PDB file of C-alpha atoms in Angstrom:
ATOM      1  CA  MET A   1       8.978  22.704   5.725  1.00 78.00           C
ATOM      2  CA  SER A   2      10.203  19.182   4.963  1.00 92.00           C
ATOM      3  CA  LYS A   3      11.420  17.654   1.721  1.00 97.00           C
ATOM      4  CA  LEU A   4       9.096  14.783   0.890  1.00 98.00           C
ATOM      5  CA  GLY A   5       9.226  12.142  -1.808  1.00 98.00           C
ATOM      6  CA  PHE A   6       6.227  10.175  -3.068  1.00 98.00           C
ATOM      7  CA  ILE A   7       6.411   7.208  -5.440  1.00 98.00           C
ATOM      8  CA  GLY A   8       3.189   5.678  -6.783  1.00 97.00           C
ATOM      9  CA  LEU A   9       0.540   8.248  -7.678  1.00 96.00           C
ATOM     10  CA  GLY A  10      -2.513   6.202  -8.611  1.00 92.00           C
ATOM     11  CA  ILE A  11      -6.064   6.201  -7.227  1.00 89.00           C
ATOM     12  CA  MET A  12      -4.759   6.308  -3.657  1.00 94.00           C
ATOM     13  CA  GLY A  13      -1.248   7.707  -3.922  1.00 96.00           C
ATOM     14  CA  GLY A  14      -2.159  10.773  -5.972  1.00 96.00           C
ATOM     15  CA  PRO A  15      -4.577  12.310  -3.466  1.00 96.00           C
ATOM     16  CA  MET A  16      -2.390  11.250  -0.527  1.00 97.00           C
ATOM     17  CA  ALA A  17       0.536  13.130  -2.054  1.00 97.00           C
ATOM     18  CA  ALA A  18      -1.757  16.105  -2.675  1.00 96.00           C
ATOM     19  CA  ASN A  19      -2.655  16.245   1.018  1.00 97.00           C
ATOM     20  CA  LEU A  20       1.026  16.263   1.938  1.00 97.00           C
ATOM     21  CA  GLN A  21       1.563  19.051  -0.559  1.00 95.00           C
ATOM     22  CA  LYS A  22      -1.129  21.139   1.153  1.00 93.00           C
ATOM     23  CA  GLY A  23       1.147  21.273   4.189  1.00 90.00           C
ATOM     24  CA  ASN A  24       3.491  23.505   2.157  1.00 87.00           C
ATOM     25  CA  HIS A  25       6.159  20.830   2.016  1.00 93.00           C
ATOM     26  CA  GLU A  26       8.563  20.499  -0.883  1.00 95.00           C
ATOM     27  CA  LEU A  27       7.411  17.464  -2.882  1.00 97.00           C
ATOM     28  CA  PHE A  28       9.437  15.216  -5.192  1.00 98.00           C
ATOM     29  CA  VAL A  29       7.429  12.630  -7.128  1.00 98.00           C
ATOM     30  CA  CYS A  30       7.859   9.668  -9.435  1.00 96.00           C
ATOM     31  CA  ASP A  31       5.438   7.307 -11.157  1.00 94.00           C
ATOM     32  CA  VAL A  32       5.521   4.850 -14.057  1.00 90.00           C
ATOM     33  CA  LYS A  33       2.540   6.727 -15.507  1.00 90.00           C
ATOM     34  CA  LYS A  34       1.855  10.434 -15.913  1.00 89.00           C
ATOM     35  CA  VAL A  35       2.164  12.477 -12.723  1.00 92.00           C
ATOM     36  CA  PRO A  36      -1.219  14.079 -11.864  1.00 93.00           C
ATOM     37  CA  ASP A  37      -1.534  17.629 -13.167  1.00 93.00           C
ATOM     38  CA  ASP A  38      -2.660  19.016  -9.812  1.00 93.00           C
ATOM     39  CA  LEU A  39       0.585  17.949  -8.155  1.00 95.00           C
ATOM     40  CA  ILE A  40       2.650  19.606 -10.861  1.00 95.00           C
ATOM     41  CA  ALA A  41       0.516  22.738 -10.662  1.00 94.00           C
ATOM     42  CA  GLY A  42       1.135  22.788  -6.913  1.00 94.00           C
ATOM     43  CA  GLY A  43       4.891  22.807  -7.440  1.00 94.00           C
ATOM     44  CA  ALA A  44       5.840  19.129  -7.245  1.00 96.00           C
ATOM     45  CA  VAL A  45       9.175  18.274  -8.821  1.00 96.00           C
ATOM     46  CA  VAL A  46       8.969  15.278 -11.160  1.00 97.00           C
ATOM     47  CA  CYS A  47      11.916  12.898 -10.799  1.00 97.00           C
ATOM     48  CA  ALA A  48      13.078  10.375 -13.375  1.00 96.00           C
ATOM     49  CA  THR A  49      13.788   7.539 -10.930  1.00 97.00           C
ATOM     50  CA  PRO A  50      13.075   6.435  -7.348  1.00 98.00           C
ATOM     51  CA  LYS A  51      16.785   6.937  -6.683  1.00 98.00           C
ATOM     52  CA  GLU A  52      16.453  10.631  -7.555  1.00 98.00           C
ATOM     53  CA  VAL A  53      13.453  10.971  -5.234  1.00 98.00           C
ATOM     54  CA  ALA A  54      15.440   9.436  -2.368  1.00 98.00           C
ATOM     55  CA  GLU A  55      18.423  11.681  -3.020  1.00 98.00           C
ATOM     56  CA  LYS A  56      16.291  14.814  -2.696  1.00 98.00           C
ATOM     57  CA  ALA A  57      13.800  13.889   0.039  1.00 98.00           C
ATOM     58  CA  GLU A  58      14.090  13.427   3.815  1.00 98.00           C
ATOM     59  CA  PHE A  59      10.977  11.226   3.941  1.00 98.00           C
ATOM     60  CA  VAL A  60      10.229   8.833   1.083  1.00 98.00           C
ATOM     61  CA  PHE A  61       6.640   7.566   0.757  1.00 98.00           C
ATOM     62  CA  THR A  62       5.633   4.671  -1.484  1.00 98.00           C
ATOM     63  CA  MET A  63       2.142   3.513  -2.521  1.00 97.00           C
ATOM     64  CA  LEU A  64       2.430   0.564  -4.897  1.00 96.00           C
ATOM     65  CA  PRO A  65       0.260  -2.377  -5.996  1.00 91.00           C
ATOM     66  CA  ASN A  66       2.081  -5.441  -4.683  1.00 93.00           C
ATOM     67  CA  THR A  67       5.043  -6.900  -2.809  1.00 95.00           C
ATOM     68  CA  PRO A  68       7.334  -7.310  -5.865  1.00 96.00           C
ATOM     69  CA  ASP A  69       6.584  -3.732  -6.947  1.00 97.00           C
ATOM     70  CA  VAL A  70       7.792  -2.415  -3.586  1.00 98.00           C
ATOM     71  CA  GLY A  71      10.912  -4.587  -3.750  1.00 98.00           C
ATOM     72  CA  LYS A  72      11.747  -3.303  -7.232  1.00 98.00           C
ATOM     73  CA  VAL A  73      11.205   0.355  -6.366  1.00 98.00           C
ATOM     74  CA  LEU A  74      13.269   0.073  -3.190  1.00 98.00           C
ATOM     75  CA  PHE A  75      16.111  -2.193  -4.299  1.00 98.00           C
ATOM     76  CA  GLY A  76      16.064  -2.417  -8.101  1.00 97.00           C
ATOM     77  CA  GLU A  77      18.302  -0.504 -10.460  1.00 97.00           C
ATOM     78  CA  ASN A  78      18.009   3.237  -9.697  1.00 97.00           C
ATOM     79  CA  GLY A  79      15.874   2.309  -6.727  1.00 98.00           C
ATOM     80  CA  VAL A  80      15.278   4.181  -3.488  1.00 98.00           C
ATOM     81  CA  ALA A  81      18.083   2.383  -1.643  1.00 98.00           C
ATOM     82  CA  GLU A  82      20.669   3.765  -4.062  1.00 98.00           C
ATOM     83  CA  GLY A  83      19.649   7.340  -3.228  1.00 98.00           C
ATOM     84  CA  LEU A  84      19.379   7.101   0.553  1.00 98.00           C
ATOM     85  CA  THR A  85      21.779   8.632   3.035  1.00 98.00           C
ATOM     86  CA  PRO A  86      21.729   7.933   6.801  1.00 98.00           C
ATOM     87  CA  GLY A  87      18.908   9.478   8.814  1.00 97.00           C
ATOM     88  CA  LYS A  88      16.198   9.353   6.164  1.00 98.00           C
ATOM     89  CA  ILE A  89      12.865   7.587   6.698  1.00 98.00           C
ATOM     90  CA  VAL A  90      11.114   5.314   4.195  1.00 98.00           C
ATOM     91  CA  ILE A  91       7.345   4.937   4.684  1.00 98.00           C
ATOM     92  CA  ASP A  92       5.544   2.291   2.654  1.00 98.00           C
ATOM     93  CA  HIS A  93       1.758   2.678   2.373  1.00 98.00           C
ATOM     94  CA  SER A  94       1.351  -0.344   0.087  1.00 96.00           C
ATOM     95  CA  SER A  95      -0.466  -3.467   1.261  1.00 94.00           C
ATOM     96  CA  ILE A  96       2.143  -6.216   1.013  1.00 95.00           C
ATOM     97  CA  ALA A  97       3.396  -9.378   2.712  1.00 95.00           C
ATOM     98  CA  PRO A  98       4.563  -9.038   6.346  1.00 96.00           C
ATOM     99  CA  LYS A  99       7.570 -11.351   5.798  1.00 95.00           C
ATOM    100  CA  GLU A 100       8.984  -9.325   2.915  1.00 97.00           C
ATOM    101  CA  THR A 101       8.193  -6.122   4.807  1.00 98.00           C
ATOM    102  CA  ARG A 102      10.479  -7.215   7.637  1.00 97.00           C
ATOM    103  CA  GLU A 103      13.182  -8.077   5.096  1.00 98.00           C
ATOM    104  CA  TYR A 104      12.865  -4.709   3.352  1.00 98.00           C
ATOM    105  CA  ALA A 105      13.006  -2.906   6.701  1.00 98.00           C
ATOM    106  CA  ALA A 106      16.194  -4.720   7.697  1.00 98.00           C
ATOM    107  CA  LYS A 107      17.892  -3.724   4.425  1.00 98.00           C
ATOM    108  CA  ILE A 108      16.871  -0.084   4.849  1.00 98.00           C
ATOM    109  CA  ASN A 109      18.085  -0.132   8.469  1.00 98.00           C
ATOM    110  CA  GLU A 110      21.477  -1.402   7.272  1.00 98.00           C
ATOM    111  CA  LEU A 111      21.784   1.851   5.314  1.00 98.00           C
ATOM    112  CA  GLY A 112      21.343   3.883   8.501  1.00 98.00           C
ATOM    113  CA  CYS A 113      17.723   4.760   7.700  1.00 98.00           C
ATOM    114  CA  GLU A 114      14.363   3.950   9.288  1.00 98.00           C
ATOM    115  CA  TYR A 115      11.467   2.069   7.734  1.00 98.00           C
ATOM    116  CA  ILE A 116       7.763   2.255   8.599  1.00 98.00           C
ATOM    117  CA  ASP A 117       5.182  -0.042   7.056  1.00 98.00           C
ATOM    118  CA  ALA A 118       2.046   2.090   7.028  1.00 98.00           C
ATOM    119  CA  PRO A 119      -0.761   0.517   4.985  1.00 97.00           C
ATOM    120  CA  VAL A 120      -4.028   2.408   4.838  1.00 96.00           C
ATOM    121  CA  SER A 121      -7.772   1.841   4.825  1.00 92.00           C
ATOM    122  CA  GLY A 122     -10.532   4.165   3.678  1.00 89.00           C
ATOM    123  CA  GLY A 123     -10.442   3.863  -0.094  1.00 85.00           C
ATOM    124  CA  ASP A 124     -10.158   6.645  -2.621  1.00 87.00           C
ATOM    125  CA  VAL A 125     -12.723   8.721  -0.720  1.00 88.00           C
ATOM    126  CA  GLY A 126     -10.595   8.629   2.433  1.00 93.00           C
ATOM    127  CA  ALA A 127      -7.445   9.341   0.449  1.00 95.00           C
ATOM    128  CA  GLN A 128      -9.009  12.456  -1.047  1.00 95.00           C
ATOM    129  CA  ALA A 129     -10.448  13.676   2.249  1.00 96.00           C
ATOM    130  CA  GLY A 130      -7.319  12.944   4.286  1.00 96.00           C
ATOM    131  CA  THR A 131      -9.317  10.699   6.628  1.00 97.00           C
ATOM    132  CA  LEU A 132      -7.549   7.367   6.142  1.00 97.00           C
ATOM    133  CA  ALA A 133      -6.874   4.868   8.883  1.00 97.00           C
ATOM    134  CA  ILE A 134      -3.107   4.337   8.849  1.00 98.00           C
ATOM    135  CA  MET A 135      -1.745   1.289  10.706  1.00 98.00           C
ATOM    136  CA  CYS A 136       1.998   1.471  11.290  1.00 98.00           C
ATOM    137  CA  GLY A 137       4.817  -0.921  12.028  1.00 98.00           C
ATOM    138  CA  GLY A 138       8.207   0.453  13.069  1.00 98.00           C
ATOM    139  CA  ASN A 139      10.041   1.985  16.001  1.00 97.00           C
ATOM    140  CA  GLN A 140       8.636   4.750  18.181  1.00 98.00           C
ATOM    141  CA  GLU A 141      11.246   7.382  17.281  1.00 98.00           C
ATOM    142  CA  ALA A 142      10.673   7.045  13.538  1.00 98.00           C
ATOM    143  CA  PHE A 143       6.914   7.029  14.038  1.00 98.00           C
ATOM    144  CA  ASP A 144       7.048  10.201  16.148  1.00 98.00           C
ATOM    145  CA  ALA A 145       9.069  11.936  13.432  1.00 98.00           C
ATOM    146  CA  ALA A 146       6.669  10.868  10.681  1.00 98.00           C
ATOM    147  CA  LYS A 147       3.352  11.307  12.495  1.00 98.00           C
ATOM    148  CA  PRO A 148       2.748  15.006  11.697  1.00 97.00           C
ATOM    149  CA  LEU A 149       3.027  14.070   8.024  1.00 98.00           C
ATOM    150  CA  LEU A 150       0.861  10.971   8.380  1.00 98.00           C
ATOM    151  CA  ASP A 151      -1.750  13.104  10.135  1.00 98.00           C
ATOM    152  CA  ARG A 152      -2.188  15.094   6.929  1.00 97.00           C
ATOM    153  CA  MET A 153      -3.347  11.908   5.189  1.00 98.00           C
ATOM    154  CA  GLY A 154      -5.235  10.117   7.965  1.00 97.00           C
ATOM    155  CA  LYS A 155      -7.473  10.756  10.941  1.00 96.00           C
ATOM    156  CA  ASN A 156      -6.572   7.520  12.769  1.00 97.00           C
ATOM    157  CA  VAL A 157      -2.811   7.011  12.727  1.00 98.00           C
ATOM    158  CA  THR A 158      -1.609   4.252  15.036  1.00 98.00           C
ATOM    159  CA  LEU A 159       1.733   2.602  15.778  1.00 98.00           C
ATOM    160  CA  VAL A 160       0.638  -1.017  16.223  1.00 98.00           C
ATOM    161  CA  GLY A 161       4.020  -2.707  16.692  1.00 98.00           C
ATOM    162  CA  ALA A 162       7.327  -3.536  15.051  1.00 98.00           C
ATOM    163  CA  ASN A 163       7.959  -3.730  11.303  1.00 98.00           C
ATOM    164  CA  GLY A 164       5.514  -6.135   9.672  1.00 97.00           C
ATOM    165  CA  ILE A 165       2.788  -5.650  12.269  1.00 98.00           C
ATOM    166  CA  GLY A 166       1.330  -2.737  10.319  1.00 98.00           C
ATOM    167  CA  GLN A 167       0.940  -5.065   7.343  1.00 97.00           C
ATOM    168  CA  MET A 168      -0.580  -7.812   9.489  1.00 97.00           C
ATOM    169  CA  THR A 169      -3.101  -5.286  10.833  1.00 97.00           C
ATOM    170  CA  LYS A 170      -4.027  -4.319   7.261  1.00 97.00           C
ATOM    171  CA  ILE A 171      -4.582  -7.994   6.441  1.00 97.00           C
ATOM    172  CA  CYS A 172      -7.013  -8.167   9.382  1.00 96.00           C
ATOM    173  CA  ASN A 173      -8.745  -5.050   8.063  1.00 94.00           C
ATOM    174  CA  GLN A 174      -9.127  -6.620   4.637  1.00 95.00           C
ATOM    175  CA  ILE A 175     -10.588  -9.803   6.093  1.00 97.00           C
ATOM    176  CA  ILE A 176     -13.290  -7.798   7.872  1.00 97.00           C
ATOM    177  CA  VAL A 177     -14.017  -5.520   4.913  1.00 95.00           C
ATOM    178  CA  GLY A 178     -14.015  -8.314   2.327  1.00 97.00           C
ATOM    179  CA  ASN A 179     -16.260 -10.631   4.307  1.00 98.00           C
ATOM    180  CA  THR A 180     -18.631  -7.753   5.081  1.00 98.00           C
ATOM    181  CA  ILE A 181     -18.922  -6.872   1.391  1.00 98.00           C
ATOM    182  CA  GLU A 182     -19.764 -10.515   0.682  1.00 98.00           C
ATOM    183  CA  ALA A 183     -22.400 -10.561   3.441  1.00 98.00           C
ATOM    184  CA  VAL A 184     -24.019  -7.386   2.097  1.00 98.00           C
ATOM    185  CA  ALA A 185     -24.152  -8.946  -1.364  1.00 98.00           C
ATOM    186  CA  GLU A 186     -25.828 -12.092   0.001  1.00 98.00           C
ATOM    187  CA  ALA A 187     -28.422 -10.108   1.939  1.00 98.00           C
ATOM    188  CA  LEU A 188     -29.407  -7.717  -0.847  1.00 97.00           C
ATOM    189  CA  LEU A 189     -29.588 -10.507  -3.419  1.00 97.00           C
ATOM    190  CA  LEU A 190     -31.801 -12.600  -1.134  1.00 97.00           C
ATOM    191  CA  ALA A 191     -34.092  -9.631  -0.507  1.00 97.00           C
ATOM    192  CA  ALA A 192     -34.379  -8.845  -4.206  1.00 96.00           C
ATOM    193  CA  LYS A 193     -35.079 -12.466  -5.159  1.00 96.00           C
ATOM    194  CA  ALA A 194     -37.831 -12.566  -2.496  1.00 96.00           C
ATOM    195  CA  GLY A 195     -39.526  -9.628  -4.214  1.00 95.00           C
ATOM    196  CA  ALA A 196     -38.388  -6.786  -1.962  1.00 96.00           C
ATOM    197  CA  ASP A 197     -37.141  -3.488  -3.349  1.00 96.00           C
ATOM    198  CA  PRO A 198     -33.421  -3.575  -2.442  1.00 96.00           C
ATOM    199  CA  ARG A 199     -33.356   0.228  -2.166  1.00 96.00           C
ATOM    200  CA  LYS A 200     -36.026   0.112   0.513  1.00 97.00           C
ATOM    201  CA  VAL A 201     -34.278  -2.755   2.300  1.00 97.00           C
ATOM    202  CA  HIS A 202     -31.067  -0.733   2.201  1.00 97.00           C
ATOM    203  CA  ALA A 203     -32.847   2.268   3.720  1.00 97.00           C
ATOM    204  CA  ALA A 204     -34.645   0.157   6.341  1.00 97.00           C
ATOM    205  CA  LEU A 205     -31.449  -1.365   7.685  1.00 97.00           C
ATOM    206  CA  ALA A 206     -29.635   1.971   8.042  1.00 95.00           C
ATOM    207  CA  GLY A 207     -28.899   2.813  11.668  1.00 94.00           C
ATOM    208  CA  GLY A 208     -29.322  -0.755  12.930  1.00 96.00           C
ATOM    209  CA  TRP A 209     -26.651  -3.276  13.802  1.00 96.00           C
ATOM    210  CA  ALA A 210     -26.333  -4.316  10.163  1.00 97.00           C
ATOM    211  CA  ASP A 211     -25.312  -0.775   9.211  1.00 97.00           C
ATOM    212  CA  SER A 212     -21.706   0.133   8.410  1.00 95.00           C
ATOM    213  CA  LEU A 213     -19.700   2.175   5.918  1.00 91.00           C
ATOM    214  CA  VAL A 214     -19.362  -0.985   3.846  1.00 94.00           C
ATOM    215  CA  PHE A 215     -23.130  -1.545   3.911  1.00 97.00           C
ATOM    216  CA  GLN A 216     -23.855   2.083   3.009  1.00 96.00           C
ATOM    217  CA  ASN A 217     -21.264   2.530   0.261  1.00 94.00           C
ATOM    218  CA  HIS A 218     -20.948  -0.926  -1.264  1.00 96.00           C
ATOM    219  CA  GLY A 219     -24.606  -1.821  -0.883  1.00 97.00           C
ATOM    220  CA  LYS A 220     -25.432   1.347  -2.812  1.00 96.00           C
ATOM    221  CA  ARG A 221     -22.947   0.357  -5.516  1.00 96.00           C
ATOM    222  CA  MET A 222     -24.561  -3.080  -5.862  1.00 97.00           C
ATOM    223  CA  ILE A 223     -28.061  -1.626  -6.171  1.00 96.00           C
ATOM    224  CA  GLU A 224     -26.995   1.083  -8.623  1.00 95.00           C
ATOM    225  CA  ARG A 225     -24.745  -1.332 -10.580  1.00 96.00           C
ATOM    226  CA  ASN A 226     -21.790   1.002 -10.199  1.00 95.00           C
ATOM    227  CA  PHE A 227     -18.716  -1.192 -10.417  1.00 96.00           C
ATOM    228  CA  GLU A 228     -16.213   1.435 -11.531  1.00 91.00           C
ATOM    229  CA  PRO A 229     -13.331   0.801  -9.146  1.00 87.00           C
ATOM    230  CA  GLY A 230     -12.857   2.619  -5.902  1.00 81.00           C
ATOM    231  CA  GLY A 231     -11.163  -0.506  -4.587  1.00 84.00           C
ATOM    232  CA  ARG A 232     -10.311  -3.036  -7.300  1.00 90.00           C
ATOM    233  CA  ILE A 233     -11.017  -6.757  -6.998  1.00 95.00           C
ATOM    234  CA  GLU A 234      -7.449  -7.311  -8.201  1.00 93.00           C
ATOM    235  CA  LEU A 235      -5.979  -5.644  -5.116  1.00 90.00           C
ATOM    236  CA  HIS A 236      -8.420  -6.913  -2.479  1.00 94.00           C
ATOM    237  CA  ARG A 237      -8.036 -10.460  -3.807  1.00 95.00           C
ATOM    238  CA  LYS A 238      -4.276 -10.011  -3.449  1.00 93.00           C
ATOM    239  CA  ASP A 239      -4.748  -8.985   0.185  1.00 93.00           C
ATOM    240  CA  LEU A 240      -6.830 -12.089   0.884  1.00 96.00           C
ATOM    241  CA  ASN A 241      -4.094 -14.155  -0.769  1.00 95.00           C
ATOM    242  CA  LEU A 242      -1.808 -12.755   1.932  1.00 94.00           C
ATOM    243  CA  ALA A 243      -4.381 -13.537   4.614  1.00 96.00           C
ATOM    244  CA  LEU A 244      -4.734 -17.140   3.500  1.00 97.00           C
ATOM    245  CA  ALA A 245      -0.959 -17.578   3.296  1.00 95.00           C
ATOM    246  CA  GLU A 246      -0.619 -16.299   6.868  1.00 94.00           C
ATOM    247  CA  SER A 247      -3.480 -18.536   8.002  1.00 96.00           C
ATOM    248  CA  TYR A 248      -1.697 -21.554   6.545  1.00 95.00           C
ATOM    249  CA  ALA A 249       1.606 -20.612   8.162  1.00 93.00           C
ATOM    250  CA  LEU A 250       0.041 -19.979  11.572  1.00 94.00           C
ATOM    251  CA  GLY A 251      -2.558 -22.747  11.519  1.00 97.00           C
ATOM    252  CA  VAL A 252      -5.501 -20.364  11.904  1.00 97.00           C
ATOM    253  CA  PRO A 253      -8.648 -21.339   9.933  1.00 97.00           C
ATOM    254  CA  LEU A 254     -10.248 -18.593   7.842  1.00 98.00           C
ATOM    255  CA  PRO A 255     -13.222 -20.343   6.203  1.00 98.00           C
ATOM    256  CA  ASN A 256     -15.278 -17.240   5.362  1.00 98.00           C
ATOM    257  CA  THR A 257     -12.223 -15.472   3.979  1.00 98.00           C
ATOM    258  CA  ALA A 258     -11.552 -18.459   1.712  1.00 98.00           C
ATOM    259  CA  THR A 259     -15.117 -18.252   0.369  1.00 98.00           C
ATOM    260  CA  THR A 260     -14.873 -14.521  -0.315  1.00 98.00           C
ATOM    261  CA  HIS A 261     -11.555 -15.093  -2.065  1.00 98.00           C
ATOM    262  CA  ALA A 262     -13.120 -17.814  -4.235  1.00 98.00           C
ATOM    263  CA  LEU A 263     -16.002 -15.527  -5.232  1.00 98.00           C
ATOM    264  CA  TRP A 264     -13.564 -12.836  -6.327  1.00 98.00           C
ATOM    265  CA  ASN A 265     -11.704 -15.506  -8.295  1.00 97.00           C
ATOM    266  CA  ALA A 266     -14.991 -16.187 -10.080  1.00 97.00           C
ATOM    267  CA  CYS A 267     -15.301 -12.481 -10.910  1.00 97.00           C
ATOM    268  CA  VAL A 268     -11.769 -12.484 -12.317  1.00 97.00           C
ATOM    269  CA  GLY A 269     -12.671 -15.513 -14.425  1.00 97.00           C
ATOM    270  CA  ALA A 270     -15.609 -13.513 -15.796  1.00 96.00           C
ATOM    271  CA  GLY A 271     -13.300 -10.678 -16.854  1.00 96.00           C
ATOM    272  CA  GLY A 272     -13.788  -8.544 -13.759  1.00 96.00           C
ATOM    273  CA  ILE A 273     -10.274  -8.204 -12.385  1.00 95.00           C
ATOM    274  CA  ALA A 274     -10.581  -4.394 -12.553  1.00 94.00           C
ATOM    275  CA  TRP A 275     -14.153  -4.216 -11.215  1.00 96.00           C
ATOM    276  CA  ASP A 276     -14.831  -2.618  -7.850  1.00 95.00           C
ATOM    277  CA  HIS A 277     -14.753  -5.189  -5.052  1.00 96.00           C
ATOM    278  CA  SER A 278     -18.502  -4.679  -4.514  1.00 97.00           C
ATOM    279  CA  ALA A 279     -18.930  -6.568  -7.798  1.00 97.00           C
ATOM    280  CA  ILE A 280     -18.595  -9.769  -5.757  1.00 98.00           C
ATOM    281  CA  VAL A 281     -22.409  -9.667  -5.967  1.00 98.00           C
ATOM    282  CA  LYS A 282     -22.064 -10.614  -9.648  1.00 97.00           C
ATOM    283  CA  ALA A 283     -20.572 -13.992  -8.725  1.00 98.00           C
ATOM    284  CA  LEU A 284     -23.515 -14.716  -6.409  1.00 98.00           C
ATOM    285  CA  GLU A 285     -25.966 -13.500  -9.045  1.00 97.00           C
ATOM    286  CA  ALA A 286     -24.424 -15.810 -11.632  1.00 96.00           C
ATOM    287  CA  MET A 287     -24.925 -18.796  -9.330  1.00 96.00           C
ATOM    288  CA  SER A 288     -28.514 -17.831  -8.510  1.00 96.00           C
ATOM    289  CA  GLY A 289     -29.497 -16.887 -12.058  1.00 95.00           C
ATOM    290  CA  PHE A 290     -30.945 -13.625 -10.774  1.00 96.00           C
ATOM    291  CA  GLU A 291     -29.684 -10.037 -10.594  1.00 94.00           C
ATOM    292  CA  ILE A 292     -30.648  -7.494  -7.973  1.00 92.00           C
ATOM    293  CA  GLY A 293     -32.196  -5.301 -10.658  1.00 76.00           C
ATOM    294  CA  ASP A 294     -34.377  -8.099 -12.082  1.00 64.00           C
ATOM    295  CA  GLU A 295     -38.086  -8.409 -11.538  1.00 48.00           C
ATOM    296  CA  ALA A 296     -38.867 -11.138  -9.002  1.00 42.00           C
TER     297      ALA A 296
END
């Protein structure tokens, strides 16, 4: 049994921590909001600060919204770094900038500890089921030590390269997912405007080359007008910000990604920063003057 710390217990972090807890590990947790009742009922120890979590745990997991949040939790007052002792491993599941990730890793290494950037894909459903894809950056020894724990949260856990490469892989994931969501929105809106029943179109395309988890799950959301967040526009837009920054730095054009990013900006301008990312269809509907649920 290992002593594990988990900081950031939201839509993703809460169920991820719960899956670690099912492995009968001792769990120390911290969050700016209320710690989920199920973790407390399972025996999790609530800590007042990230420093306290790091003092008590051998492995410290973080799942936070953005790059500055990770920096504050790791290196701010009463942060993780203040509680670390040599030999511990910090594993960050947040989706943040590769450059800052490499800087954070170097600072943790200076303390005699290891750092793995381990962003995830699979949404809240994957977090609950323990079936996430986890893309890791770090050294082989640290990865080997952490993998049995990561396997409790994901079904595809891969060491992709050195620190920062896990985050770059997540950016690539978000490009594919975001642009696919946008394509699904275009297709279903076109079908509906032409007079087709989008539910029947959705069923007809299942199993063909257009099919995917994104098509199945997000297409269904668009048709049913269910924009309660599984993955928030706020966070996916942030990830595409990172993608576009990397594209500028490396001189790699990302024209479709820029369009998807702009459509999410339009949703934010309409008050939808907390909508599910499938709500990108609303931006297209606004431009066309037609909603999928309307009569053609």
